[in-house]
CSV table of C-alpha atoms in Angstrom, one decimal:
chain,number,residue,atom,x,y,z
A,1,MET,CA,10.7,-0.7,21.0
A,2,ASP,CA,11.6,-3.9,19.2
A,3,GLU,CA,8.3,-5.7,19.6
A,4,ALA,CA,9.6,-9.2,18.0
A,5,LEU,CA,12.0,-9.1,20.3
A,6,LEU,CA,10.1,-8.6,23.8
A,7,ARG,CA,8.0,-12.4,21.4
A,8,SER,CA,11.3,-13.8,21.1
A,9,LEU,CA,11.6,-12.9,24.9
A,10,THR,CA,8.4,-14.1,26.4
A,11,PRO,CA,8.6,-17.8,26.0
A,12,SER,CA,11.8,-18.5,27.5
A,13,VAL,CA,10.6,-15.6,30.1
A,14,LEU,CA,7.6,-18.1,31.5
A,15,ALA,CA,10.1,-21.5,31.1
A,16,VAL,CA,12.2,-19.5,33.6
A,17,LEU,CA,8.8,-18.7,36.5
A,18,VAL,CA,7.6,-22.3,35.8
A,19,ARG,CA,10.6,-23.7,36.1
A,20,ARG,CA,10.4,-21.6,39.9
A,21,GLY,CA,7.2,-23.1,40.9
A,22,ALA,CA,4.7,-20.8,39.1
A,23,ASP,CA,1.5,-22.1,38.0
A,24,PHE,CA,1.0,-22.4,33.9
A,25,ALA,CA,-1.8,-19.8,33.9
A,26,ALA,CA,0.0,-17.6,37.0
A,27,ALA,CA,3.0,-17.8,34.6
A,28,GLU,CA,1.3,-16.4,31.8
A,29,ASP,CA,-0.9,-13.3,33.6
A,30,ALA,CA,3.0,-12.3,35.1
A,31,VAL,CA,4.4,-11.9,31.6
A,32,GLN,CA,1.3,-10.5,30.5
A,33,ASP,CA,2.4,-7.8,33.8
A,34,ALA,CA,6.1,-7.5,32.9
A,35,LEU,CA,5.5,-7.1,29.0
A,36,VAL,CA,3.1,-4.7,29.4
A,37,GLU,CA,5.1,-2.5,31.6
A,38,ALA,CA,7.9,-3.0,29.0
A,39,LEU,CA,5.7,-1.2,26.7
A,40,ARG,CA,5.5,1.4,29.4
A,41,VAL,CA,9.1,1.9,31.1
A,42,TRP,CA,11.8,0.8,28.1
A,43,PRO,CA,11.8,4.2,25.6
A,44,ALA,CA,12.9,5.9,27.6
A,45,ASP,CA,15.1,3.8,29.9
A,46,PRO,CA,16.0,0.3,28.0
A,47,PRO,CA,17.7,-2.2,29.8
A,48,ARG,CA,20.8,-4.2,29.8
A,49,ASP,CA,19.5,-7.5,30.4
A,50,ALA,CA,16.1,-7.0,28.1
A,51,LYS,CA,15.7,-10.7,30.1
A,52,GLY,CA,17.0,-10.3,33.0
A,53,TRP,CA,14.4,-8.0,34.0
A,54,LEU,CA,11.7,-9.1,32.2
A,55,VAL,CA,11.9,-12.0,34.9
A,56,THR,CA,12.4,-9.9,38.1
A,57,VAL,CA,9.7,-7.6,36.7
A,58,ALA,CA,7.6,-11.0,35.9
A,59,TRP,CA,8.9,-12.7,39.4
A,60,ARG,CA,7.8,-9.5,41.3
A,61,LYS,CA,3.8,-9.8,39.0
A,62,PHE,CA,3.9,-13.5,39.9
A,63,LEU,CA,4.5,-12.8,43.4
A,64,ASP,CA,2.6,-10.0,44.2
A,65,GLN,CA,-0.6,-12.2,42.9
A,66,ALA,CA,0.0,-15.3,44.8
A,67,ARG,CA,0.0,-13.2,48.3
A,68,SER,CA,-3.6,-11.6,46.7
A,69,GLU,CA,-4.2,-15.4,46.0
A,70,ALA,CA,-3.4,-16.5,50.0
A,71,ALA,CA,-5.2,-13.8,51.4
A,72,ARG,CA,-8.4,-14.5,49.2
A,73,ARG,CA,-8.5,-18.2,50.6
A,74,ARG,CA,-7.7,-17.2,53.7
A,75,ARG,CA,-10.5,-15.2,54.1
A,76,GLU,CA,-12.8,-17.8,52.4
A,77,ASP,CA,-11.1,-20.5,54.5
A,78,ARG,CA,-13.0,-18.8,57.6
A,79,VAL,CA,-16.4,-18.2,56.0
A,80,GLU,CA,-16.2,-22.1,55.4
A,81,GLU,CA,-15.4,-22.1,59.1
A,82,GLU,CA,-18.6,-19.9,59.8
A,83,PRO,CA,-21.3,-22.2,61.7
A,84,THR,CA,-24.2,-23.1,59.4
A,85,PRO,CA,-27.2,-20.4,58.9
A,86,GLY,CA,-31.0,-21.3,60.2
A,87,PRO,CA,-33.5,-22.1,58.3
A,88,ALA,CA,-34.3,-18.5,56.1
A,89,PRO,CA,-37.5,-17.3,55.4
A,90,ALA,CA,-38.1,-17.0,51.0
A,91,VAL,CA,-39.6,-13.3,51.5
A,92,ASP,CA,-36.8,-12.0,48.9
A,93,ASP,CA,-36.4,-8.5,50.9
A,94,THR,CA,-33.2,-7.6,48.3
A,95,LEU,CA,-34.9,-5.0,47.5
A,96,GLN,CA,-35.9,-3.2,50.7
A,97,LEU,CA,-32.6,-3.7,52.3
A,98,TYR,CA,-31.5,-1.7,49.6
A,99,PHE,CA,-34.3,1.3,51.2
A,100,LEU,CA,-33.4,0.8,53.6
A,101,CYS,CA,-29.9,1.6,53.8
A,102,ALA,CA,-30.5,4.4,51.6
A,103,HIS,CA,-31.1,6.3,55.0
A,104,PRO,CA,-32.3,9.7,54.5
A,105,SER,CA,-29.5,11.0,57.6
A,106,LEU,CA,-27.0,10.0,54.8
A,107,THR,CA,-26.1,11.6,51.8
A,108,PRO,CA,-26.7,10.3,48.1
A,109,SER,CA,-23.1,9.5,47.6
A,110,SER,CA,-22.6,7.4,51.2
A,111,ALA,CA,-25.9,6.2,50.4
A,112,VAL,CA,-25.3,4.5,47.6
A,113,ALA,CA,-21.1,3.0,49.2
A,114,LEU,CA,-22.6,1.8,51.7
A,115,THR,CA,-25.5,0.1,50.1
A,116,LEU,CA,-22.9,-1.5,47.8
A,117,ARG,CA,-20.7,-2.4,50.3
A,118,ALA,CA,-23.2,-4.1,52.9
A,119,VAL,CA,-26.1,-5.4,50.1
A,120,GLY,CA,-24.4,-5.9,46.8
A,121,GLY,CA,-21.7,-7.2,47.8
A,122,LEU,CA,-19.2,-5.1,46.2
A,123,THR,CA,-15.2,-4.1,47.5
A,124,THR,CA,-14.3,-1.0,48.7
A,125,ARG,CA,-11.6,-0.8,45.7
A,126,GLN,CA,-14.6,-1.6,43.2
A,127,ILE,CA,-16.5,1.0,44.9
A,128,ALA,CA,-14.0,3.8,44.4
A,129,GLN,CA,-13.6,2.7,40.5
A,130,ALA,CA,-16.6,2.8,40.0
A,131,CYS,CA,-17.3,6.5,41.9
A,132,LEU,CA,-14.0,7.5,40.5
A,133,VAL,CA,-12.1,8.2,43.6
A,134,PRO,CA,-9.8,7.1,45.2
A,135,GLU,CA,-9.8,4.0,47.7
A,136,ALA,CA,-9.0,5.7,50.3
A,137,THR,CA,-11.5,7.9,50.6
A,138,MET,CA,-14.5,5.7,50.1
A,139,ALA,CA,-13.0,3.5,52.8
A,140,GLN,CA,-13.6,6.6,54.5
A,141,ARG,CA,-16.8,7.5,53.4
A,142,ILE,CA,-18.1,4.4,53.9
A,143,SER,CA,-16.7,4.0,58.0
A,144,ARG,CA,-18.4,7.3,58.2
A,145,ALA,CA,-21.6,6.2,56.7
A,146,LYS,CA,-21.5,3.3,59.1
A,147,ARG,CA,-21.3,5.8,62.3
A,148,THR,CA,-24.2,7.8,61.0
A,149,VAL,CA,-26.9,4.8,60.7
A,150,SER,CA,-25.0,2.4,63.9
A,151,ASP,CA,-27.6,4.4,66.1
A,152,VAL,CA,-30.7,5.1,63.6
A,153,ARG,CA,-34.1,3.8,63.4
A,154,PHE,CA,-34.8,1.6,60.0
A,155,ASP,CA,-38.6,3.0,59.6
A,156,GLN,CA,-37.6,5.8,56.8
A,157,PRO,CA,-36.4,4.1,53.5
A,158,GLY,CA,-34.4,6.3,51.1
A,159,ASP,CA,-35.6,7.7,47.8
A,160,VAL,CA,-35.1,6.1,44.5
A,161,ALA,CA,-33.3,7.8,42.9
A,162,THR,CA,-30.9,7.1,45.2
A,163,VAL,CA,-31.9,2.8,45.2
A,164,LEU,CA,-31.6,3.0,40.8
A,165,ARG,CA,-28.2,4.7,41.1
A,166,VAL,CA,-27.5,1.9,43.1
A,167,LEU,CA,-28.9,-0.4,41.1
A,168,TYR,CA,-26.8,1.2,38.2
A,169,LEU,CA,-23.3,0.7,39.5
A,170,ILE,CA,-23.9,-2.6,40.9
A,171,PHE,CA,-25.1,-3.3,37.1
A,172,ASN,CA,-22.3,-2.0,35.9
A,173,GLU,CA,-19.9,-3.9,37.7
A,174,GLY,CA,-21.0,-7.4,37.2
A,175,TYR,CA,-20.7,-6.3,33.0
A,176,SER,CA,-17.4,-5.7,33.2
A,177,GLY,CA,-17.1,-9.4,34.2
A,178,ASP,CA,-15.6,-8.7,38.0
A,179,VAL,CA,-18.3,-9.8,39.9
A,180,ASP,CA,-20.9,-11.8,38.2
A,181,LEU,CA,-23.8,-9.5,39.4
A,182,ALA,CA,-25.7,-8.5,36.3
A,183,ALA,CA,-28.5,-10.3,36.4
A,184,GLU,CA,-29.6,-10.2,40.0
A,185,ALA,CA,-29.2,-6.4,39.0
A,186,ILE,CA,-32.4,-6.8,36.6
A,187,ARG,CA,-33.8,-9.1,38.8
A,188,LEU,CA,-34.1,-6.5,41.1
A,189,THR,CA,-34.8,-3.7,38.7
A,190,ARG,CA,-37.6,-5.4,37.6
A,191,GLN,CA,-39.2,-5.7,40.9
A,192,LEU,CA,-39.1,-2.1,41.4
A,193,ALA,CA,-40.3,-1.7,38.1
A,194,ALA,CA,-43.8,-3.9,39.2
A,195,VAL,CA,-43.7,-1.8,42.4
A,196,ILE,CA,-42.9,1.7,41.1
A,197,ASP,CA,-44.5,3.1,38.1
A,198,HIS,CA,-41.6,6.0,37.8
A,199,PRO,CA,-39.7,6.9,33.7
A,200,GLU,CA,-36.0,6.8,35.4
A,201,VAL,CA,-37.2,3.3,36.9
A,202,ALA,CA,-38.1,1.7,33.4
A,203,GLY,CA,-35.7,3.8,31.6
A,204,LEU,CA,-33.0,1.9,34.1
A,205,LEU,CA,-34.9,-1.1,32.9
A,206,ALA,CA,-34.7,-0.7,29.1
A,207,LEU,CA,-30.8,0.1,29.3
A,208,MET,CA,-29.7,-2.7,31.3
A,209,LEU,CA,-31.9,-5.3,28.8
A,210,ILE,CA,-30.1,-3.7,26.3
A,211,HIS,CA,-26.4,-4.0,27.6
A,212,HIS,CA,-26.7,-7.1,28.9
A,213,ALA,CA,-28.3,-8.6,25.3
A,214,ARG,CA,-24.6,-7.6,24.2
A,215,ARG,CA,-22.7,-9.6,26.3
A,216,ALA,CA,-22.0,-13.4,24.5
A,217,ALA,CA,-20.4,-10.9,22.4
A,218,ARG,CA,-18.4,-9.1,23.7
A,219,THR,CA,-16.1,-11.7,24.3
A,220,ALA,CA,-13.5,-13.9,22.0
A,221,PRO,CA,-13.5,-17.4,23.2
A,222,ASP,CA,-9.9,-16.9,24.6
A,223,GLY,CA,-10.7,-14.4,26.8
A,224,SER,CA,-10.3,-10.5,25.6
A,225,LEU,CA,-12.1,-8.6,24.8
A,226,VAL,CA,-14.5,-7.4,21.2
A,227,PRO,CA,-14.5,-3.9,20.5
A,228,LEU,CA,-18.5,-3.0,19.7
A,229,ALA,CA,-17.5,-2.6,16.0
A,230,GLU,CA,-16.3,-5.8,16.0
A,231,GLN,CA,-19.3,-8.1,17.6
A,232,ASP,CA,-21.4,-10.6,16.1
A,233,ARG,CA,-24.3,-8.8,16.5
A,234,GLY,CA,-25.6,-12.6,15.3
A,235,ARG,CA,-25.2,-13.5,19.0
A,236,TRP,CA,-26.8,-11.0,20.4
A,237,ASP,CA,-30.2,-11.8,22.2
A,238,THR,CA,-32.5,-9.6,20.3
A,239,GLY,CA,-35.3,-10.2,22.5
A,240,SER,CA,-34.3,-8.5,25.2
A,241,ILE,CA,-33.0,-6.4,23.0
A,242,ALA,CA,-36.7,-5.3,21.3
A,243,GLU,CA,-37.9,-5.5,25.4
A,244,GLY,CA,-35.8,-3.0,26.7
A,245,ILE,CA,-36.7,-0.8,23.1
A,246,GLY,CA,-40.5,-0.7,24.2
A,247,ILE,CA,-39.4,-0.2,27.7
A,248,LEU,CA,-37.8,2.4,26.6
A,249,GLN,CA,-40.2,3.9,24.3
A,250,THR,CA,-43.2,3.8,26.7
A,251,ALA,CA,-41.2,6.0,29.2
A,252,LEU,CA,-39.7,8.5,26.9
A,253,ALA,CA,-44.0,8.8,25.9
A,254,ARG,CA,-44.3,10.3,29.5
A,255,ASP,CA,-41.9,13.3,28.7
A,256,ARG,CA,-40.8,13.5,31.7
A,257,LEU,CA,-36.7,12.4,30.8
A,258,GLY,CA,-33.9,11.7,33.3
A,259,GLU,CA,-30.1,10.1,33.2
A,260,PHE,CA,-31.2,6.6,32.3
A,261,GLN,CA,-33.8,7.1,29.7
A,262,ALA,CA,-31.1,8.1,27.7
A,263,GLN,CA,-28.1,6.2,28.3
A,264,ALA,CA,-30.9,4.0,27.6
A,265,ALA,CA,-32.1,5.8,24.1
A,266,ILE,CA,-28.1,5.2,23.3
A,267,ALA,CA,-28.1,1.8,23.9
A,268,ALA,CA,-30.6,1.6,21.6
A,269,LEU,CA,-29.5,3.5,18.7
A,270,HIS,CA,-26.0,0.9,18.9
A,271,ALA,CA,-29.0,-1.8,18.7
A,272,ASP,CA,-31.2,-0.7,15.9
A,273,ALA,CA,-27.9,-0.3,13.7
A,274,PRO,CA,-27.2,-3.5,11.7
A,275,THR,CA,-23.8,-2.8,11.2
A,276,ALA,CA,-21.3,-0.8,13.1
A,277,GLU,CA,-21.0,1.2,10.0
A,278,GLU,CA,-24.7,2.0,10.1
A,279,THR,CA,-24.6,3.4,13.5
A,280,ASP,CA,-26.6,6.5,13.3
A,281,TRP,CA,-23.3,8.6,15.0
A,282,VAL,CA,-25.0,12.2,14.8
A,283,GLN,CA,-28.1,11.5,16.8
A,284,ILE,CA,-25.8,9.9,18.9
A,285,VAL,CA,-24.1,13.3,20.4
A,286,GLU,CA,-27.3,14.6,20.3
A,287,TRP,CA,-28.5,12.6,23.3
A,288,TYR,CA,-25.3,12.3,24.6
A,289,ASP,CA,-25.9,16.5,24.5
A,290,GLU,CA,-29.2,15.6,26.5
A,291,LEU,CA,-27.4,14.0,28.5
A,292,THR,CA,-24.5,16.0,29.6
A,293,ARG,CA,-27.0,18.7,30.4
A,294,LEU,CA,-29.2,16.8,32.5
A,295,THR,CA,-25.7,14.9,34.3
A,296,ASP,CA,-22.5,18.0,34.2
A,297,SER,CA,-21.0,13.9,34.6
A,298,PRO,CA,-16.8,13.2,33.5
A,299,VAL,CA,-17.5,10.3,31.8
A,300,VAL,CA,-20.5,11.4,29.7
A,301,ARG,CA,-18.3,13.8,28.1
A,302,LEU,CA,-15.4,11.4,27.9
A,303,ASN,CA,-17.5,9.3,26.1
A,304,ARG,CA,-19.8,11.9,23.9
A,305,ALA,CA,-16.1,12.9,22.4
A,306,VAL,CA,-15.9,9.2,21.0
A,307,ALA,CA,-19.2,9.5,19.4
A,308,VAL,CA,-18.2,13.4,18.1
A,309,GLY,CA,-15.6,11.6,16.9
A,310,GLU,CA,-17.6,9.1,14.6
A,311,ALA,CA,-20.1,12.1,13.9
A,312,ASP,CA,-17.8,14.8,12.9
A,313,GLY,CA,-13.7,13.1,12.3
A,314,PRO,CA,-11.6,12.2,15.3
A,315,ARG,CA,-10.2,15.4,15.0
A,316,ALA,CA,-12.9,16.8,16.3
A,317,GLY,CA,-13.6,13.8,18.9
A,318,LEU,CA,-9.7,14.7,20.0
A,319,ALA,CA,-11.0,18.9,19.8
A,320,ALA,CA,-14.0,17.7,22.5
A,321,LEU,CA,-11.7,15.3,24.8
A,322,ALA,CA,-9.5,18.2,24.9
A,323,ALA,CA,-12.2,19.8,27.2
A,324,VAL,CA,-11.8,16.4,29.6
A,325,ASP,CA,-10.3,15.9,33.1
A,326,GLY,CA,-7.4,13.9,31.4
A,327,THR,CA,-7.1,11.9,34.8
A,328,LEU,CA,-10.6,10.2,34.1
A,329,PRO,CA,-10.2,6.3,33.6
A,330,ARG,CA,-9.3,5.4,30.4
A,331,HIS,CA,-9.2,8.5,28.8
A,332,THR,CA,-5.9,7.9,27.4
A,333,ALA,CA,-7.5,4.6,25.7
A,334,VAL,CA,-10.0,6.9,24.0
A,335,ALA,CA,-6.8,9.3,22.9
A,336,ALA,CA,-5.9,6.6,21.6
A,337,TYR,CA,-8.1,5.7,19.5
A,338,LEU,CA,-9.0,9.2,18.0
A,339,HIS,CA,-5.2,9.0,17.4
A,340,GLU,CA,-5.6,6.1,15.9
A,341,ARG,CA,-8.6,7.3,14.0
A,342,ASP,CA,-6.1,10.0,12.7
A,343,GLY,CA,-3.9,8.4,11.7
A,344,ASN,CA,-0.7,9.1,14.0
A,345,LEU,CA,0.1,5.9,14.5
A,346,GLU,CA,3.0,6.3,17.2
A,347,THR,CA,1.1,8.4,19.4
A,348,ALA,CA,-1.5,6.4,19.2
A,349,ALA,CA,1.1,3.6,20.1
A,350,ARG,CA,2.6,5.0,22.6
A,351,LEU,CA,-0.8,6.0,24.4
A,352,TYR,CA,-2.3,2.4,24.1
A,353,ALA,CA,0.4,0.9,26.3
A,354,GLU,CA,0.2,3.9,29.3
A,355,ALA,CA,-3.9,2.7,29.3
A,356,ALA,CA,-2.7,-0.8,29.4
A,357,GLN,CA,-1.0,0.1,32.6
A,358,GLN,CA,-4.0,2.2,34.1
A,359,ALA,CA,-6.8,-0.6,32.8
A,360,PRO,CA,-8.6,-1.9,36.4
A,361,ASN,CA,-8.8,-5.4,34.7
A,362,LEU,CA,-6.9,-8.6,32.9
A,363,PRO,CA,-8.9,-8.2,29.8
A,364,GLU,CA,-9.2,-5.0,29.0
A,365,ARG,CA,-5.3,-4.4,29.8
A,366,HIS,CA,-4.1,-7.5,27.4
A,367,HIS,CA,-7.0,-5.6,25.2
A,368,LEU,CA,-5.3,-3.0,25.3
A,369,THR,CA,-1.6,-3.8,25.1
A,370,ARG,CA,-2.0,-6.1,21.5
A,371,GLN,CA,-3.3,-2.6,19.9
A,372,ALA,CA,-0.5,-1.2,21.2
A,373,ALA,CA,2.1,-3.9,19.6
A,374,ARG,CA,-0.8,-4.3,16.9
A,375,LEU,CA,0.4,-0.4,15.5
A,376,ASN,CA,4.0,-1.0,16.4
A,377,ALA,CA,4.1,-3.8,13.6
A,378,ARG,CA,2.1,-1.8,11.0
A,379,ARG,CA,4.6,1.3,11.9
A,380,ASN,CA,7.6,-1.1,11.6
A,381,GLY,CA,5.8,-2.8,8.0
A,382,ARG,CA,6.0,-6.1,9.4
């Protein structure tokens, strides 16, 4: 594919959208989406009229975005028209609500879904993405959970493990940047740690603190994603890292290892390395082995493949990746990275473009699109 052609057409396509009435920021997003689609489609089916194709696809993307934004505004207007609520008690009952939604009559997966929707404020789509199931499946799961608890007494709170799972998923959603919930998840986990002496509660709090400490370095001033290896470690919050590691060490000393402690140990090894090159990948792989034993999670196996690629070389990482379900989110992006490390730039560029099409959010899509363009430029000697 001619990357130079795409770059040369971008300003004129953007101008067409603006003339048609799109505001500049929305037009930019729509054109970026069209470029991602071009990277995916053109190598196998190049259009006769490249500019016309881009204009058509970009305009459709803009209309989809505009309809979605209009629907969101209508929902917000309806909320603003509702009567102002009366005085509320100063007591924070949020954590209690989490336990009540994790009712014993529900399965753990249904309790997690219901709590994320009813208390956590996440959309059905966000919950589905976090739980790796189709949105329609998650909608049915939430509806069944609501029916199940509609006639029960909420006097039997759920267990700690379910509440921890909910807090973990809410933190991850906030940390991704889609919804700013990370600080709220940390606050509630601190409350839980203050009233429950449980090593996994401590492990989750440590994990949150260490990850949140790096948040300022995860994006560039223009909003683009900065991979962990390229982050300015001087911008990390060393106080939060030190607090998280201290909490983790105390929890590990109790010799009751759980998945959140293992995840926190991996995060601590990343945070403890002065530079990306000094990361102890061998030990990280060992912790991923422990985490796999504890959870048998496909996401853990996917992340382990990256760690193996760093510790033992990209071909070892690709071998580990071959045993992971290829339909898993971000599987294609990991394959692209490992192929690039192995020197196979053509395959890596193609996979980066495919991964961009699958990306769950716009910053990640833009990042993967730039990776594909970078490798194509290297292959063409530019």
